[in-house]
PDB file of C-alpha atoms in Angstrom:
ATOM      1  CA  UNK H 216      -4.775   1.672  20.008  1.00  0.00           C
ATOM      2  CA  UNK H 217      -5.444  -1.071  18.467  1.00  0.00           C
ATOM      3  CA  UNK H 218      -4.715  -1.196  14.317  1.00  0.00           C
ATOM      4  CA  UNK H 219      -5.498  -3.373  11.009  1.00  0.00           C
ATOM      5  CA  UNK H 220      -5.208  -6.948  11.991  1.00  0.00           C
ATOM      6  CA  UNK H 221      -5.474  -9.912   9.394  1.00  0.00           C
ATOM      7  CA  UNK H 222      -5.845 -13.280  10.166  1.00  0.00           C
ATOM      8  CA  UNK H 223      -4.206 -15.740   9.848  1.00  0.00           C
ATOM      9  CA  UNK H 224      -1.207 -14.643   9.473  1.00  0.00           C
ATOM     10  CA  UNK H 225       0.361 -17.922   7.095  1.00  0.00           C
ATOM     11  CA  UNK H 226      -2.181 -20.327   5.140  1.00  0.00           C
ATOM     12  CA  UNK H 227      -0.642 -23.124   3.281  1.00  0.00           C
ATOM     13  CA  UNK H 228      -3.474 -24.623   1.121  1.00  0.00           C
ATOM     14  CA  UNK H 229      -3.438 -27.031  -1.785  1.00  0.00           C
ATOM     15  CA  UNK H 230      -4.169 -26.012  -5.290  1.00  0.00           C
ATOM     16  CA  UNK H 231      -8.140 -26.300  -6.151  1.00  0.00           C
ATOM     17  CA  UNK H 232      -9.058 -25.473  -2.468  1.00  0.00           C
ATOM     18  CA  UNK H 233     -11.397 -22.625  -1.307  1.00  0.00           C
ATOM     19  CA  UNK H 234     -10.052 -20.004   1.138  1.00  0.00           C
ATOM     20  CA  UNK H 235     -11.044 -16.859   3.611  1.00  0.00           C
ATOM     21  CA  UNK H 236      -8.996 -14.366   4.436  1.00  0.00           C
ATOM     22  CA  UNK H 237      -9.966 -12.080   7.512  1.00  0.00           C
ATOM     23  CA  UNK H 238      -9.085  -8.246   7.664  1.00  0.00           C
ATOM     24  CA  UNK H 239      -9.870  -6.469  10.959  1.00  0.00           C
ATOM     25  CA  UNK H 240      -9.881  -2.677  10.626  1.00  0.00           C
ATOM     26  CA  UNK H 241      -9.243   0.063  12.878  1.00  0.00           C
ATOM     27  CA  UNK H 242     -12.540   0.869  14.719  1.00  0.00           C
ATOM     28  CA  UNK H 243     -14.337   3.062  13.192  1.00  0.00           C
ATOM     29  CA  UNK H 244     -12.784   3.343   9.873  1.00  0.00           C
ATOM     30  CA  UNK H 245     -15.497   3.552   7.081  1.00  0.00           C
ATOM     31  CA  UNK H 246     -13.041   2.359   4.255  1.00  0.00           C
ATOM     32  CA  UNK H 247     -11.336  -0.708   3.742  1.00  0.00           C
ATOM     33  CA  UNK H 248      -9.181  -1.963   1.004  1.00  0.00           C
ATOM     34  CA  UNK H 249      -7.569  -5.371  -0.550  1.00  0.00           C
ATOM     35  CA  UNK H 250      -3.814  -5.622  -2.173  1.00  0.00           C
ATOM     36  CA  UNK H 251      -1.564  -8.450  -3.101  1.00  0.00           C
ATOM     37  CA  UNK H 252       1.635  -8.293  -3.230  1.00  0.00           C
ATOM     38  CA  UNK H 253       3.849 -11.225  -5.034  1.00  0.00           C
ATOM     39  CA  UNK H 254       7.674 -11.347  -4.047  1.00  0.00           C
ATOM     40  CA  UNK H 255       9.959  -8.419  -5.028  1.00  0.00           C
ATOM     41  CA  UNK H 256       7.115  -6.444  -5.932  1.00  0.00           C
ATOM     42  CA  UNK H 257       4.782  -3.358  -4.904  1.00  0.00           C
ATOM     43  CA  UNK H 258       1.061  -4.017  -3.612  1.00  0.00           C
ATOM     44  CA  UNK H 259      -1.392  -4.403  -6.223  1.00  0.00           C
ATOM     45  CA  UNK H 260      -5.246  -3.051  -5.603  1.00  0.00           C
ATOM     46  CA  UNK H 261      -7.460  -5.182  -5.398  1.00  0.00           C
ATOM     47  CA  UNK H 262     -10.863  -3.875  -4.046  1.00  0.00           C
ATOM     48  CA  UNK H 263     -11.991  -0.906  -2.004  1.00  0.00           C
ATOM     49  CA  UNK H 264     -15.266  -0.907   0.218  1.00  0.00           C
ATOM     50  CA  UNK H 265     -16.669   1.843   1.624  1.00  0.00           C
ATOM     51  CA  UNK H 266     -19.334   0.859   4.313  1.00  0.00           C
ATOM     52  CA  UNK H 267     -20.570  -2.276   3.300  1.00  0.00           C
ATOM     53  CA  UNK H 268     -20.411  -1.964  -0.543  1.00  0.00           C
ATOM     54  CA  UNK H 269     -17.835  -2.169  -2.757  1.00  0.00           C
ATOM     55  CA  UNK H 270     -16.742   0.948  -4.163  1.00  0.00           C
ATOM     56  CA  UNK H 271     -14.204  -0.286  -6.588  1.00  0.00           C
ATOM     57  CA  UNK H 272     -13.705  -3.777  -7.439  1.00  0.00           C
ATOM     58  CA  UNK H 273     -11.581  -3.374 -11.031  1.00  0.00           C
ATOM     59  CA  UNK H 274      -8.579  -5.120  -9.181  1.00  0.00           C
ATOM     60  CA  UNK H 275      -9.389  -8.408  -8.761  1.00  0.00           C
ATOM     61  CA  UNK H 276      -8.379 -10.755 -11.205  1.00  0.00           C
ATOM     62  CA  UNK H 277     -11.289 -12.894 -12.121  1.00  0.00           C
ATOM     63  CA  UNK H 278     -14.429 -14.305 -10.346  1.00  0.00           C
ATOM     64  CA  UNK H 279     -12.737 -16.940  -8.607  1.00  0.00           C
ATOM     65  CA  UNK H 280     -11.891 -13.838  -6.085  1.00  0.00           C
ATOM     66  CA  UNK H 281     -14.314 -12.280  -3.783  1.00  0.00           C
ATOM     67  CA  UNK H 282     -14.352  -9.406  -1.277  1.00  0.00           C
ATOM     68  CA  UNK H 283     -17.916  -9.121   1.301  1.00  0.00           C
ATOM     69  CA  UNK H 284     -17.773  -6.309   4.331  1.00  0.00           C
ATOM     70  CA  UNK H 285     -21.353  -7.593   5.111  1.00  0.00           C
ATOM     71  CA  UNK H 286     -21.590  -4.925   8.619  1.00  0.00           C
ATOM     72  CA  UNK H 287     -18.972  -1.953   7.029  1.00  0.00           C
ATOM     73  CA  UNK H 288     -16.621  -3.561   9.882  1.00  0.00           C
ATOM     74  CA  UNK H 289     -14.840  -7.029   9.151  1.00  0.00           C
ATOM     75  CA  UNK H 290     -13.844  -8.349   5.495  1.00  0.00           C
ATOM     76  CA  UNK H 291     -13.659 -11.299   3.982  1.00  0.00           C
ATOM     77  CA  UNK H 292     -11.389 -12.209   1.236  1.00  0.00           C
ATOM     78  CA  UNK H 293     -12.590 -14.946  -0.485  1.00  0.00           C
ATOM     79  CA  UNK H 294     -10.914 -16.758  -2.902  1.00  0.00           C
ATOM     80  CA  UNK H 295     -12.431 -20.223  -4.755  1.00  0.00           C
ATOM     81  CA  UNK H 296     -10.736 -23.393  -7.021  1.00  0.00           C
ATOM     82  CA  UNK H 297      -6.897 -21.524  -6.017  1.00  0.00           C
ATOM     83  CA  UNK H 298      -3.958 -21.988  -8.362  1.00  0.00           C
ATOM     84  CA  UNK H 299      -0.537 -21.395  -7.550  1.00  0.00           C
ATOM     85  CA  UNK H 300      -0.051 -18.251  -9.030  1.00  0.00           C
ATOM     86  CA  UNK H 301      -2.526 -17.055  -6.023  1.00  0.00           C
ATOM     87  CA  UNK H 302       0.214 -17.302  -3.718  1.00  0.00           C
ATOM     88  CA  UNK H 303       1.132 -13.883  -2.557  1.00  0.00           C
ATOM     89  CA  UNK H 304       1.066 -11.811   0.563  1.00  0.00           C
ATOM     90  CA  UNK H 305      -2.750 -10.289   1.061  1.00  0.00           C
ATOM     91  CA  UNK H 306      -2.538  -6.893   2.611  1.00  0.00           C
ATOM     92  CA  UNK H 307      -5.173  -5.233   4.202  1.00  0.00           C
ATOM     93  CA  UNK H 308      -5.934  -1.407   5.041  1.00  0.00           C
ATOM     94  CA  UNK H 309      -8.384   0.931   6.360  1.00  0.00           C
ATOM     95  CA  UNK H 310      -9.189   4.763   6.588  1.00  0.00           C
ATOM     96  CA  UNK H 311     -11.045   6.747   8.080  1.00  0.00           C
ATOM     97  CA  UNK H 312     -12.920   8.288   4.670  1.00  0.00           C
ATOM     98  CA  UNK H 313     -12.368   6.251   1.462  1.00  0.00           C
ATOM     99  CA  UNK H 314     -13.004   9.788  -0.607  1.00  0.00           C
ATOM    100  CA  UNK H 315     -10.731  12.099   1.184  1.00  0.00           C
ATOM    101  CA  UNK H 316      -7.661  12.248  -0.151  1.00  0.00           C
ATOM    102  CA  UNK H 317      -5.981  13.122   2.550  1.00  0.00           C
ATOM    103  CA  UNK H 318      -6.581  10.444   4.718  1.00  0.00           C
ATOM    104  CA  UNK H 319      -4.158   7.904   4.919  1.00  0.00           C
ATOM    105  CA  UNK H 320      -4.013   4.139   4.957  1.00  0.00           C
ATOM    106  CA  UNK H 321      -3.268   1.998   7.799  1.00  0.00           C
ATOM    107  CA  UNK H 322      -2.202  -1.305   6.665  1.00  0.00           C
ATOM    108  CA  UNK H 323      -2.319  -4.565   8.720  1.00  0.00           C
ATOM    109  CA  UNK H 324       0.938  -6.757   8.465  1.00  0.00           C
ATOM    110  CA  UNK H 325      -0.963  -9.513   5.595  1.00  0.00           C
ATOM    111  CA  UNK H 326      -1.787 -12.952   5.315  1.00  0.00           C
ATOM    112  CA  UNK H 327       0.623 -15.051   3.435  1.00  0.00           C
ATOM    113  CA  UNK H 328      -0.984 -17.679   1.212  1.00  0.00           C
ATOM    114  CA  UNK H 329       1.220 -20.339  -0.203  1.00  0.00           C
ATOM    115  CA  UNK H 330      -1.185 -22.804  -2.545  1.00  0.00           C
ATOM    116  CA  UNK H 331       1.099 -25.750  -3.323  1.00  0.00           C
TER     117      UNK H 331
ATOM    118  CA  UNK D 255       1.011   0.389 -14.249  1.00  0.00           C
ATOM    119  CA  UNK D 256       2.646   2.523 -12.227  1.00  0.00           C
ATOM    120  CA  UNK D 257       2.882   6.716 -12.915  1.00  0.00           C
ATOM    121  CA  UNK D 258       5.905   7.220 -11.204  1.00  0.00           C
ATOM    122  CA  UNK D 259       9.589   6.290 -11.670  1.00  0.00           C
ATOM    123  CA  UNK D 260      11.589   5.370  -9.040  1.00  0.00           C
ATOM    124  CA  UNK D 261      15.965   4.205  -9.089  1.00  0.00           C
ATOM    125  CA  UNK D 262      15.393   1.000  -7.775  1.00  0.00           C
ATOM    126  CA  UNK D 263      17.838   0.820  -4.646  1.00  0.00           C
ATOM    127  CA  UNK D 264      20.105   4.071  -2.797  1.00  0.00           C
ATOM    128  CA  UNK D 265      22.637   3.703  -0.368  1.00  0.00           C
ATOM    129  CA  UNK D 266      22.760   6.296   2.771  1.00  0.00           C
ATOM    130  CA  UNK D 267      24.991   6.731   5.736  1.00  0.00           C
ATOM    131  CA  UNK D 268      23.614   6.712   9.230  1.00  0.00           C
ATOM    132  CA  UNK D 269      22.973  10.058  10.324  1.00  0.00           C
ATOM    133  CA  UNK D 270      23.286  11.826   6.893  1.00  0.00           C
ATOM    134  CA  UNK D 271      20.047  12.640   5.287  1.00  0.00           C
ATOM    135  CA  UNK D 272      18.573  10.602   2.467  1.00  0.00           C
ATOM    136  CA  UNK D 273      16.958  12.086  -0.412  1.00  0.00           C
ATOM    137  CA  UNK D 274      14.650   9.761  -2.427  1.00  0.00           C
ATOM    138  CA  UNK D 275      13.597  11.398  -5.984  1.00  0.00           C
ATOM    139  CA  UNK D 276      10.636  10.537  -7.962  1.00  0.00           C
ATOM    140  CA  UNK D 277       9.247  11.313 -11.364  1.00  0.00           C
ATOM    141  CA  UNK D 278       5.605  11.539 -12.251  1.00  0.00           C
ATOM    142  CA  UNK D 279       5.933  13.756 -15.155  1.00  0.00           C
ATOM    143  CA  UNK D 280       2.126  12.770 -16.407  1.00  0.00           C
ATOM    144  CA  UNK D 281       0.301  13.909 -12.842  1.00  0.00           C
ATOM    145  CA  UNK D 282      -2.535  15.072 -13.267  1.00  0.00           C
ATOM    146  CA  UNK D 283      -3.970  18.514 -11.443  1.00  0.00           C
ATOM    147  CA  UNK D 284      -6.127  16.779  -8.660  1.00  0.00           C
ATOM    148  CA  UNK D 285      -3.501  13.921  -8.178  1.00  0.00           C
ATOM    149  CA  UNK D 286      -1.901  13.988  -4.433  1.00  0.00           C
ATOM    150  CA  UNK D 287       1.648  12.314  -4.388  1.00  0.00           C
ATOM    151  CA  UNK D 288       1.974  10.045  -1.351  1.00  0.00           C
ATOM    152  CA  UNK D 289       4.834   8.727   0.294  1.00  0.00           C
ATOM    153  CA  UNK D 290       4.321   5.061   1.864  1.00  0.00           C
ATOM    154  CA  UNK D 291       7.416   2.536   3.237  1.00  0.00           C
ATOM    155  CA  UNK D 292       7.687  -0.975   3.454  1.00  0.00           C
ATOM    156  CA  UNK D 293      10.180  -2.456   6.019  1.00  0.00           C
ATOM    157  CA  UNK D 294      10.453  -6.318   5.598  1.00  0.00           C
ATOM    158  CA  UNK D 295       8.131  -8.379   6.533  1.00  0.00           C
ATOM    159  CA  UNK D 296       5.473  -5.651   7.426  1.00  0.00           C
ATOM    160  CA  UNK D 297       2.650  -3.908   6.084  1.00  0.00           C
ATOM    161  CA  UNK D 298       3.164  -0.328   4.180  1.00  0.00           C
ATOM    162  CA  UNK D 299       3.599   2.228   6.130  1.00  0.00           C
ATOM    163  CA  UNK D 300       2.598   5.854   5.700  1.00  0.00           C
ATOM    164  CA  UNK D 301       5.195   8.720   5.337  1.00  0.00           C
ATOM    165  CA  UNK D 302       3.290  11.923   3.855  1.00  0.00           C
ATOM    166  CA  UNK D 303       1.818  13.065   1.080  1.00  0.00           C
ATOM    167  CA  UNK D 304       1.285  16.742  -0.681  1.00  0.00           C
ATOM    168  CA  UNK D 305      -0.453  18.110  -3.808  1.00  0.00           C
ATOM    169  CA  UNK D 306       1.495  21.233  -4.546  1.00  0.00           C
ATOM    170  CA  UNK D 307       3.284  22.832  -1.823  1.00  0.00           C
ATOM    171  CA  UNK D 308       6.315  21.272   0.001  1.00  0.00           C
ATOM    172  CA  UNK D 309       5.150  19.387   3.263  1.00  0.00           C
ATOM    173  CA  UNK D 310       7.077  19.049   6.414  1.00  0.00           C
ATOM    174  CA  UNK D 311       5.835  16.340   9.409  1.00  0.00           C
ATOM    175  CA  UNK D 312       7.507  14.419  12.036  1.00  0.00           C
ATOM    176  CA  UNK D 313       9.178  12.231  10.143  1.00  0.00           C
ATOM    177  CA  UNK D 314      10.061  13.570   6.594  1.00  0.00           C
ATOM    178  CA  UNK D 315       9.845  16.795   4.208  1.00  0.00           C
ATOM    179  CA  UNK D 316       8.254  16.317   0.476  1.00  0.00           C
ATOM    180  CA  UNK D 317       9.862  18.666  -2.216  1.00  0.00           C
ATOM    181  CA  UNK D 318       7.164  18.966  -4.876  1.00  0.00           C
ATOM    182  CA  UNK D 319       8.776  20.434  -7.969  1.00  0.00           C
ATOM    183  CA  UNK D 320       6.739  23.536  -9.414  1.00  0.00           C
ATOM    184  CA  UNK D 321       6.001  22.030 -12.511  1.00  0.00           C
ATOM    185  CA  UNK D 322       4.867  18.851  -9.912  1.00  0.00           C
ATOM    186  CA  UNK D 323       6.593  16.415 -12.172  1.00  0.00           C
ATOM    187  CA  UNK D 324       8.782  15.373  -9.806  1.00  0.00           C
ATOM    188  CA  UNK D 325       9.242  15.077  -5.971  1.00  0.00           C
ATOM    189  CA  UNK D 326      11.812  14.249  -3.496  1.00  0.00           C
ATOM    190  CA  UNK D 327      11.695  12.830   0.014  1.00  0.00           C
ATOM    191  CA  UNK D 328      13.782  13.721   2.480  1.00  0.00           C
ATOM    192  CA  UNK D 329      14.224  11.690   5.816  1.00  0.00           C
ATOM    193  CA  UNK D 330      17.076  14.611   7.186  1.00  0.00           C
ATOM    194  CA  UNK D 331      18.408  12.088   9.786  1.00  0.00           C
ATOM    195  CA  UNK D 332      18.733   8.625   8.567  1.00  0.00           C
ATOM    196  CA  UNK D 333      18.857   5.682  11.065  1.00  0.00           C
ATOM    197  CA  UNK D 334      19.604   1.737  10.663  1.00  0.00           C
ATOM    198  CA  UNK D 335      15.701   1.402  11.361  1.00  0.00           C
ATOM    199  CA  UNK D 336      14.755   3.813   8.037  1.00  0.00           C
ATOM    200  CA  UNK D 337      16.056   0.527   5.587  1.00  0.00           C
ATOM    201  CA  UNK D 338      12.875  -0.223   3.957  1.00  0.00           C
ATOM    202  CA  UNK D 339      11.895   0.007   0.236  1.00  0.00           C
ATOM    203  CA  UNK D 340      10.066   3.908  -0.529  1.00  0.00           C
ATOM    204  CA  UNK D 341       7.317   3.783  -2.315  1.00  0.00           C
ATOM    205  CA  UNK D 342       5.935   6.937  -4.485  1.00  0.00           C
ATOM    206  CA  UNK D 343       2.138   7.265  -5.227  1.00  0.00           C
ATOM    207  CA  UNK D 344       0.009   9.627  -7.498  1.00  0.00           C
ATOM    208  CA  UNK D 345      -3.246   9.323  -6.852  1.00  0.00           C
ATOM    209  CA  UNK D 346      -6.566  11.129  -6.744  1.00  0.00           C
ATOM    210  CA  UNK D 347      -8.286   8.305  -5.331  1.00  0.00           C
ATOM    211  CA  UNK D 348      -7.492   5.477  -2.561  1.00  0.00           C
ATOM    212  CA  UNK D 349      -7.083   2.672  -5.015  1.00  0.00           C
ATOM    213  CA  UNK D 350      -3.239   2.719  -5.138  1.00  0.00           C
ATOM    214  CA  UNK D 351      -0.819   2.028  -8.019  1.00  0.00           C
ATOM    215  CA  UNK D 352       2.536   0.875  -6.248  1.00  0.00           C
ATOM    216  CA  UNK D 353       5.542   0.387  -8.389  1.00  0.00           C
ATOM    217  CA  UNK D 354       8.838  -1.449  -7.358  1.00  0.00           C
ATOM    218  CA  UNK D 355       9.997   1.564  -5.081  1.00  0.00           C
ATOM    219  CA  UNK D 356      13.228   2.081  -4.201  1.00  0.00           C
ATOM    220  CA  UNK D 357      14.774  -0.073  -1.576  1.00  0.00           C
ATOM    221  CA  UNK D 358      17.196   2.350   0.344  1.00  0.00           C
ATOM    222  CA  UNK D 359      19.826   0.605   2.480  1.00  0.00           C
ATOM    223  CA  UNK D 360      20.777   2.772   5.631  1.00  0.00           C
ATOM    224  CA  UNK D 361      24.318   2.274   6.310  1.00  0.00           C
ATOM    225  CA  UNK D 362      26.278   2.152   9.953  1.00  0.00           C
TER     226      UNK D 362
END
């Protein structure tokens, strides 16, 4: 079947610009989370929604980054004024139950965002 | 930060098993250790995961000491296509903590 898909797959913006970042989860997957990962380094949590609300927001950085799931399917990632230190790799997963711990998460293959 | 320690990179040879340790000697009691891997250029993948006993599934076996301080992976027959960095998680909840991992070269 089908899994996490992310689009688009490279954005190349210039610094001060606004960008959205699309996550597709697995069907029917009632959690969904955000991570950035910079080069040489692990995936860093950003947000976790579970439906349509956010759960657990305590990773993102600052207000200039925001997260909406507005119907508990598709996300948004949305990210205002960029700076260069934005550019990362945005990952994307889903699970079937946020709050079970023994679900795991299916990860899309990430959006790459270069802000020049 | 991270609550696990990882070596940072491990050789293997094709076909020999790899064993990948981990320390996470301040776990707490309802903290699961997963097992996720990143091959380049791709999202994480899952592995397995276990809270106290030793788990077995189609693709590795998790040694969780008894004192669950520590843990081990083992992928019992590594191939060229198992060279991706390991990462170790403790976690009681789905907001992971990834560290550096450990970027394990399989070798022909």
């Amino acid at each position: 079947g089908a899994g996490v898909s992310q689009t688009p797959s490279n954005k190349v913006t210039e610094k001060g610009k606004y960008v959205e970042l699309r996550c597709d989860p697995i069907s029917g997957h009632t959690a969904l989370y955000w991570y950035r990962q910079s080069l040489g380094q692990g995936p860093e949590f950003l947000i976790y929604f579970q439906g349509t609300g956010a759960a657990d927001d305590s990773g993102l950085p600052n207000d200039r980054f925001f997260a909406v799931r507005p119907e508990g399917s598709v996300s948004t990632l949305k990210i205002q004024r960029t700076e260069r230190g934005d550019s990362a790799v945005y990952l994307c997963a889903s699970s079937p139950q946020g709050l079970n711990p023994n679900n795991e998460q299916f990860f899309g293959p990430g959006t790459r965002l270069t802000v020049l | 930060d991270a609550k696990t320690t990882q070596p940072p990179s491990m050789d293997c040879a094709e076909g020999r098993a790899a064993n990948l340790p981990c320390n996470h000697s301040t776990i707490s009691g309802n903290e699961y250790v997963y097992w996720y891997r990143q091959i380049h250029s791709q999202g994480p993948q899952y592995i397995i995961h276990g809270l106290k006993n030793n788990e077995t599934n189609e693709m590795a076996s998790l040694i969780i000491t008894e004192d669950r301080k520590s843990s081990t992976l083992i992928l019992p027959h590594a191939t060229l296509r198992d060279t991706a960095v390991y990462y170790c998680i403790v976690s009681r909840e789905q907001n992971f903590v990834f560290g550096p991992g450990t970027r394990l070269s399989v070798l022909p």
